PDB file of C-alpha atoms in Angstrom:
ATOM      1  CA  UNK V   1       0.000   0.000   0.000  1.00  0.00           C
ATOM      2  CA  UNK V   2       1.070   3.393  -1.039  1.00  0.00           C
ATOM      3  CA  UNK V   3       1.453   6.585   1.242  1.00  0.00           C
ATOM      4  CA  UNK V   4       0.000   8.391  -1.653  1.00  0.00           C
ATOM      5  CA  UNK V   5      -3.921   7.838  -1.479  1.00  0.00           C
ATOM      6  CA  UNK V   6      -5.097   6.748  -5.487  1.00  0.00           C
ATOM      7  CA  UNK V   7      -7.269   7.076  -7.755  1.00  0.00           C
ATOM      8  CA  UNK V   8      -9.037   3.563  -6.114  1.00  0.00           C
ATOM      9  CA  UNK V   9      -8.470   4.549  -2.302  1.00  0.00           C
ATOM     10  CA  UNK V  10     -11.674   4.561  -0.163  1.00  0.00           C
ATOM     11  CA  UNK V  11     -13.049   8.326   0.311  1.00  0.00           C
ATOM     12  CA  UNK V  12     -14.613   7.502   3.350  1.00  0.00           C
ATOM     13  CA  UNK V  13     -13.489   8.302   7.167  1.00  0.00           C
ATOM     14  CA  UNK V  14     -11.555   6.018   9.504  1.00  0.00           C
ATOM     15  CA  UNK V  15     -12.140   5.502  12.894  1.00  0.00           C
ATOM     16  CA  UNK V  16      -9.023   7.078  13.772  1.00  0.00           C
ATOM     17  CA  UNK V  17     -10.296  10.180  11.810  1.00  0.00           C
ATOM     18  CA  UNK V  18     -13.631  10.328  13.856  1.00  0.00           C
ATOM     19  CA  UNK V  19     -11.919   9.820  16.785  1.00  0.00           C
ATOM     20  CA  UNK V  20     -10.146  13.142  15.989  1.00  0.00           C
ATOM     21  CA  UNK V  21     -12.803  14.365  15.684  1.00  0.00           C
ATOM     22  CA  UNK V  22     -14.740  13.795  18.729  1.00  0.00           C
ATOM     23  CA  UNK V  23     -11.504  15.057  20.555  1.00  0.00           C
ATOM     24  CA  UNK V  24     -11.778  18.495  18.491  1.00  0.00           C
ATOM     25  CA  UNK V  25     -14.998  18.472  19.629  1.00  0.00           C
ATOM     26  CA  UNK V  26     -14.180  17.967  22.926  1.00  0.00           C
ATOM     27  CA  UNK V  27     -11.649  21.075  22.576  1.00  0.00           C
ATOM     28  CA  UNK V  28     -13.903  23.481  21.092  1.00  0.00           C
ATOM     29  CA  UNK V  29     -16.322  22.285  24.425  1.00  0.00           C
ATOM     30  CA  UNK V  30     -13.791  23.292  26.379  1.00  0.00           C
ATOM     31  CA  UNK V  31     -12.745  27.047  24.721  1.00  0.00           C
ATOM     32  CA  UNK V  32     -17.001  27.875  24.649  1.00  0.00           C
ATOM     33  CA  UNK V  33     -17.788  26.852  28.370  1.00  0.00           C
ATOM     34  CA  UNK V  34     -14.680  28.631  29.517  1.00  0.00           C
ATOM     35  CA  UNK V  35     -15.528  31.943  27.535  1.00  0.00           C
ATOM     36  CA  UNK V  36     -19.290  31.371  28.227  1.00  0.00           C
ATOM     37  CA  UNK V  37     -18.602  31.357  32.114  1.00  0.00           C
ATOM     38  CA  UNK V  38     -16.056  34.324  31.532  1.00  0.00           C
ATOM     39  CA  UNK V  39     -18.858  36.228  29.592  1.00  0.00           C
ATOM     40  CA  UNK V  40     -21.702  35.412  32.224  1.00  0.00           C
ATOM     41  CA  UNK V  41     -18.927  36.959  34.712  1.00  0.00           C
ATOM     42  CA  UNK V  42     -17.963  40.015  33.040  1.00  0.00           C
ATOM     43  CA  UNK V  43     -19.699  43.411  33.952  1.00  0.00           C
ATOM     44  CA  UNK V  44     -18.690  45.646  31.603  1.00  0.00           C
ATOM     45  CA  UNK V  45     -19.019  45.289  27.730  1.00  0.00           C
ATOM     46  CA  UNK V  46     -15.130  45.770  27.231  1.00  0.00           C
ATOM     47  CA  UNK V  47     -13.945  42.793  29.310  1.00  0.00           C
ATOM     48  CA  UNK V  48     -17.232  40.859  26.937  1.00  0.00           C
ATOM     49  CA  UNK V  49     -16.045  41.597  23.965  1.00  0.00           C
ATOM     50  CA  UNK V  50     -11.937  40.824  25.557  1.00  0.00           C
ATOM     51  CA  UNK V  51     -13.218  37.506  26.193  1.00  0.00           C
ATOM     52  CA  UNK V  52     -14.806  36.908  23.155  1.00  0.00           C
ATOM     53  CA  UNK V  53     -11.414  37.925  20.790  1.00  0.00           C
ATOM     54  CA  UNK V  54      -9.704  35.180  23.678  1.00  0.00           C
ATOM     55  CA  UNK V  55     -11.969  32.411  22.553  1.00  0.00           C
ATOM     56  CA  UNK V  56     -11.305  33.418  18.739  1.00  0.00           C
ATOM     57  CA  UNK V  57      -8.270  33.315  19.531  1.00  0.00           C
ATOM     58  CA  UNK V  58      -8.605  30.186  20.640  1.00  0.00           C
ATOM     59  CA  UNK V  59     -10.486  28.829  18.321  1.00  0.00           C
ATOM     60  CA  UNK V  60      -8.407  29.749  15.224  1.00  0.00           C
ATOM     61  CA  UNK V  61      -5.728  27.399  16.551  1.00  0.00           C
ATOM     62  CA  UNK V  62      -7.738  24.609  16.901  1.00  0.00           C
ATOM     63  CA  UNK V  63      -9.037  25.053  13.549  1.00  0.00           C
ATOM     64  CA  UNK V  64      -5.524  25.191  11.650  1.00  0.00           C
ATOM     65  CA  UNK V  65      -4.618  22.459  13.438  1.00  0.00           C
ATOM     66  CA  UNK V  66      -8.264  20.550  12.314  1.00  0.00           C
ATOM     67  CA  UNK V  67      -7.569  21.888   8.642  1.00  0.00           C
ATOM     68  CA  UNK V  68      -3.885  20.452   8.309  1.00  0.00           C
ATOM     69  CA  UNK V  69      -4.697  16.998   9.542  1.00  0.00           C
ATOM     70  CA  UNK V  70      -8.083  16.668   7.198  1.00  0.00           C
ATOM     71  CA  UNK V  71      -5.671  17.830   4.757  1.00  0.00           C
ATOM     72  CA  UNK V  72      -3.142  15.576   5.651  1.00  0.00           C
ATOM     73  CA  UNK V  73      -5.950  12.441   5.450  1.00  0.00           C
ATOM     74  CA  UNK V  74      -7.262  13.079   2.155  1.00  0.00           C
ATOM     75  CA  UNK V  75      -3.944  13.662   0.564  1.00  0.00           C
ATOM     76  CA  UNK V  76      -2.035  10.757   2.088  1.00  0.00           C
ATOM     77  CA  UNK V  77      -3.501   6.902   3.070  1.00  0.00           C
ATOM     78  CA  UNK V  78      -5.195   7.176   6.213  1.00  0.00           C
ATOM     79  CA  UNK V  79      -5.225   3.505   6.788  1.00  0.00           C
ATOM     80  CA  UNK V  80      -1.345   3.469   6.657  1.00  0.00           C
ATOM     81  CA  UNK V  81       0.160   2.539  10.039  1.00  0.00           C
ATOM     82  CA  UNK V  82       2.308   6.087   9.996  1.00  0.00           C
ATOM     83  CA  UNK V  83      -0.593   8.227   8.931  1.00  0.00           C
ATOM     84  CA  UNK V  84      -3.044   6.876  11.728  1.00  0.00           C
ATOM     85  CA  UNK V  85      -0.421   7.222  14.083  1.00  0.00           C
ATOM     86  CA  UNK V  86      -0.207  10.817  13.313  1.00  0.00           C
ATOM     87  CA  UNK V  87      -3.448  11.630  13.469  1.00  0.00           C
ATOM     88  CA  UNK V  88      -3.750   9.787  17.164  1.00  0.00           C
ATOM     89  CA  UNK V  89      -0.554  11.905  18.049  1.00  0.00           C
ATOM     90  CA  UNK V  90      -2.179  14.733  17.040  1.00  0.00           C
ATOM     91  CA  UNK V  91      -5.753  14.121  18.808  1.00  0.00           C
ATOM     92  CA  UNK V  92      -3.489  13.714  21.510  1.00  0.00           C
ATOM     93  CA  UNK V  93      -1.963  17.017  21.241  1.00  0.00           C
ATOM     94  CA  UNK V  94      -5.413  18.720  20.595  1.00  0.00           C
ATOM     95  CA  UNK V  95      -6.593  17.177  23.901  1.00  0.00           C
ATOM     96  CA  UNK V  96      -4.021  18.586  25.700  1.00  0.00           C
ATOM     97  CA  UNK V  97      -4.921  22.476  24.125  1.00  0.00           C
ATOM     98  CA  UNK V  98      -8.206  21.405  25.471  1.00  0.00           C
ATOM     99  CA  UNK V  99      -7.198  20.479  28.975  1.00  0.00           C
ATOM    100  CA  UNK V 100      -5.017  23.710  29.264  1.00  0.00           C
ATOM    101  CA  UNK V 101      -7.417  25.934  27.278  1.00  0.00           C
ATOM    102  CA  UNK V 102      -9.101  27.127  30.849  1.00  0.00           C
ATOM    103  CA  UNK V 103      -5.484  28.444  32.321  1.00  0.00           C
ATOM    104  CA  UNK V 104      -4.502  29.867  28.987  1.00  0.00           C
ATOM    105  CA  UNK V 105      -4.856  33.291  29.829  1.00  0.00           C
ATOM    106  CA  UNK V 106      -3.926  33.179  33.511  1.00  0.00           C
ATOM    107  CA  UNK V 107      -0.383  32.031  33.128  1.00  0.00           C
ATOM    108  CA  UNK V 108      -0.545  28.751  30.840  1.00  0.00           C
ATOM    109  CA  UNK V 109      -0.465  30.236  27.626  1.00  0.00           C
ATOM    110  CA  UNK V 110       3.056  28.668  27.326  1.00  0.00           C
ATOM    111  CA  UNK V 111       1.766  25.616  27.413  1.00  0.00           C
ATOM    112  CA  UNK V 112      -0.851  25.778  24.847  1.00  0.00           C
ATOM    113  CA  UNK V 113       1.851  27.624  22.686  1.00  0.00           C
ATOM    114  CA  UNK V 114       4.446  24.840  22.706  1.00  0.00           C
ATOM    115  CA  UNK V 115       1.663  22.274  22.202  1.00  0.00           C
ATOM    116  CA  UNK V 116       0.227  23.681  19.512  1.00  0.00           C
ATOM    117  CA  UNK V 117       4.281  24.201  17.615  1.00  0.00           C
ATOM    118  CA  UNK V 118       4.970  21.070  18.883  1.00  0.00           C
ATOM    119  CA  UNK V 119       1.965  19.636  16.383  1.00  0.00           C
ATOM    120  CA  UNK V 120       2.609  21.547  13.417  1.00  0.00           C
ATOM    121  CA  UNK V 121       6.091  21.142  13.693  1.00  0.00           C
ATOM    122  CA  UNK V 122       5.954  17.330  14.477  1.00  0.00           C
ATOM    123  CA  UNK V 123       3.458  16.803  11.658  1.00  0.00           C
ATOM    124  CA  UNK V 124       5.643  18.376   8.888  1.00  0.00           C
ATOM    125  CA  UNK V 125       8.637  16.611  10.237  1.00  0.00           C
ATOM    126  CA  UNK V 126       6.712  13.174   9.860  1.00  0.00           C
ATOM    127  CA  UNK V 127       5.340  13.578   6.525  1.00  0.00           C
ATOM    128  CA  UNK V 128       8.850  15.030   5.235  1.00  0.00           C
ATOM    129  CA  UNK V 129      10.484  11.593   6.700  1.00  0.00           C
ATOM    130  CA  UNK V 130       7.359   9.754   5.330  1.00  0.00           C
ATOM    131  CA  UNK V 131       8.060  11.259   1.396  1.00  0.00           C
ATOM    132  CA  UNK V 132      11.691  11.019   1.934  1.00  0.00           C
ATOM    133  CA  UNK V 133      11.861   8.979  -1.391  1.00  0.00           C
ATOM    134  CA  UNK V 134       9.234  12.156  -2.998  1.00  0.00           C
ATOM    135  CA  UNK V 135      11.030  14.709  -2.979  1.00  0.00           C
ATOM    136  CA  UNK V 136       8.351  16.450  -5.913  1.00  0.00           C
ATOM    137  CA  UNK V 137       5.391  15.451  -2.903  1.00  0.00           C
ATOM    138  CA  UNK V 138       7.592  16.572   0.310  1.00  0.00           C
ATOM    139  CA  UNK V 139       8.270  19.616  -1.540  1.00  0.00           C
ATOM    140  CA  UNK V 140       4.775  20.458  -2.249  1.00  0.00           C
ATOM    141  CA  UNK V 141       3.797  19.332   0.939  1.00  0.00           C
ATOM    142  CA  UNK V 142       6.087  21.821   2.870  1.00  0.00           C
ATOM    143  CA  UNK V 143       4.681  24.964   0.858  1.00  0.00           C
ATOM    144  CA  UNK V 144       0.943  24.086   1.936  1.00  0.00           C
ATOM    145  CA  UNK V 145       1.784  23.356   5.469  1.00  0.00           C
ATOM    146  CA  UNK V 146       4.399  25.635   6.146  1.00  0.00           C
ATOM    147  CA  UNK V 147       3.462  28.964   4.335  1.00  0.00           C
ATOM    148  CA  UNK V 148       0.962  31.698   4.657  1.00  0.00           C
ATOM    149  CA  UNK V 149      -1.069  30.856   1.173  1.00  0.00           C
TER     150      UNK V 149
END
C-alpha cells in the first residue's frame, strides 16, 4: 500500500479520523464553556467583547490544526500505520490544548503555545520523513503546510 492515497483509495473516514474528531470536539467544548462562564462573569461590555477575541483566539488554533490533519488524510492513506499514528498523536496534542485551554490566559499560555508548535512542527517533520523517497510530494507538501497561502 502506497502513502499516496489513489485514484481507487476509499473516500470515506476512519475511525481514527472520527476519533479526531470527537476530541476536536471535545476542545472546542472546552474554549465555549470557559468563555461562556467568563462572559456570564464580566460586567462591563469591554472585558465581553476581551473575552470573546480570547476564545477566537482560541479557536483559530484549533481550527488550523483541524484543517492540516483533514488535509493531511485526504492527501495521504489514512489507513497506513504512519498516517493513523499521526493523526492519534495529534488528537493527543489537541486534547491537551483542550485540557489547558481554561489556564490559557492566567499564566498557561506557554503551554498551549508549545503544544500547539509542537503539532505543526511534528506533523511536517513526519510527513517530510514519510516522502523522503518524494522529494516532488515533500516539496509540495512543505509549501501548503508551512506557508501563509
Amino acid at each position: 500500500m502506497r502513502l499516496l492515497r489513489g485514484e481507487r483509495s476509499k473516500q470515506e473516514a476512519s475511525f481514527v479520523e472520527l476519533f479526531f474528531d470527537l476530541v476536536l470536539v471535545f476542545a472546542l467544548n472546552r474554549v465555549v464553556a470557559t468563555s461562556t462562564s467568563q462572559l456570564a462573569s464580566s460586567p462591563s461590555s469591554a472585558a465581553r467583547w476581551a473575552s470573546l477575541l480570547q476564545a477566537l483566539l482560541l479557536i483559530l488554533p484549533l481550527m488550523w490544526v483541524w484543517s492540516m490533519t483533514a488535509y493531511s488524510t485526504a492527501r495521504f492513506e489514512p489507513r497506513r500505520l504512519a498516517v493513523q499514528v499521526m493523526v492519534l498523536v495529534t488528537a493527543f496534542g489537541v486534547l491537551l490544548l483542550g485540557v489547558v485551554t481554561p489556564k490559557v490566559f492566567d499564566g498557561s499560555a506557554w503551554m498551549f503555545a508549545g503544544v500547539y508548535v509542537a503539532l505543526q512542527a511534528g506533523r511536517a517533520l513526519v510527513v517530510a520523513v514519510a516522502l523522503r523517497s518524494h522529494w516532488l510530494q515533500r516539496l509540495y507538501w512543505g509549501r501548503v503546510c508551512c506557508t501563509d497561502r
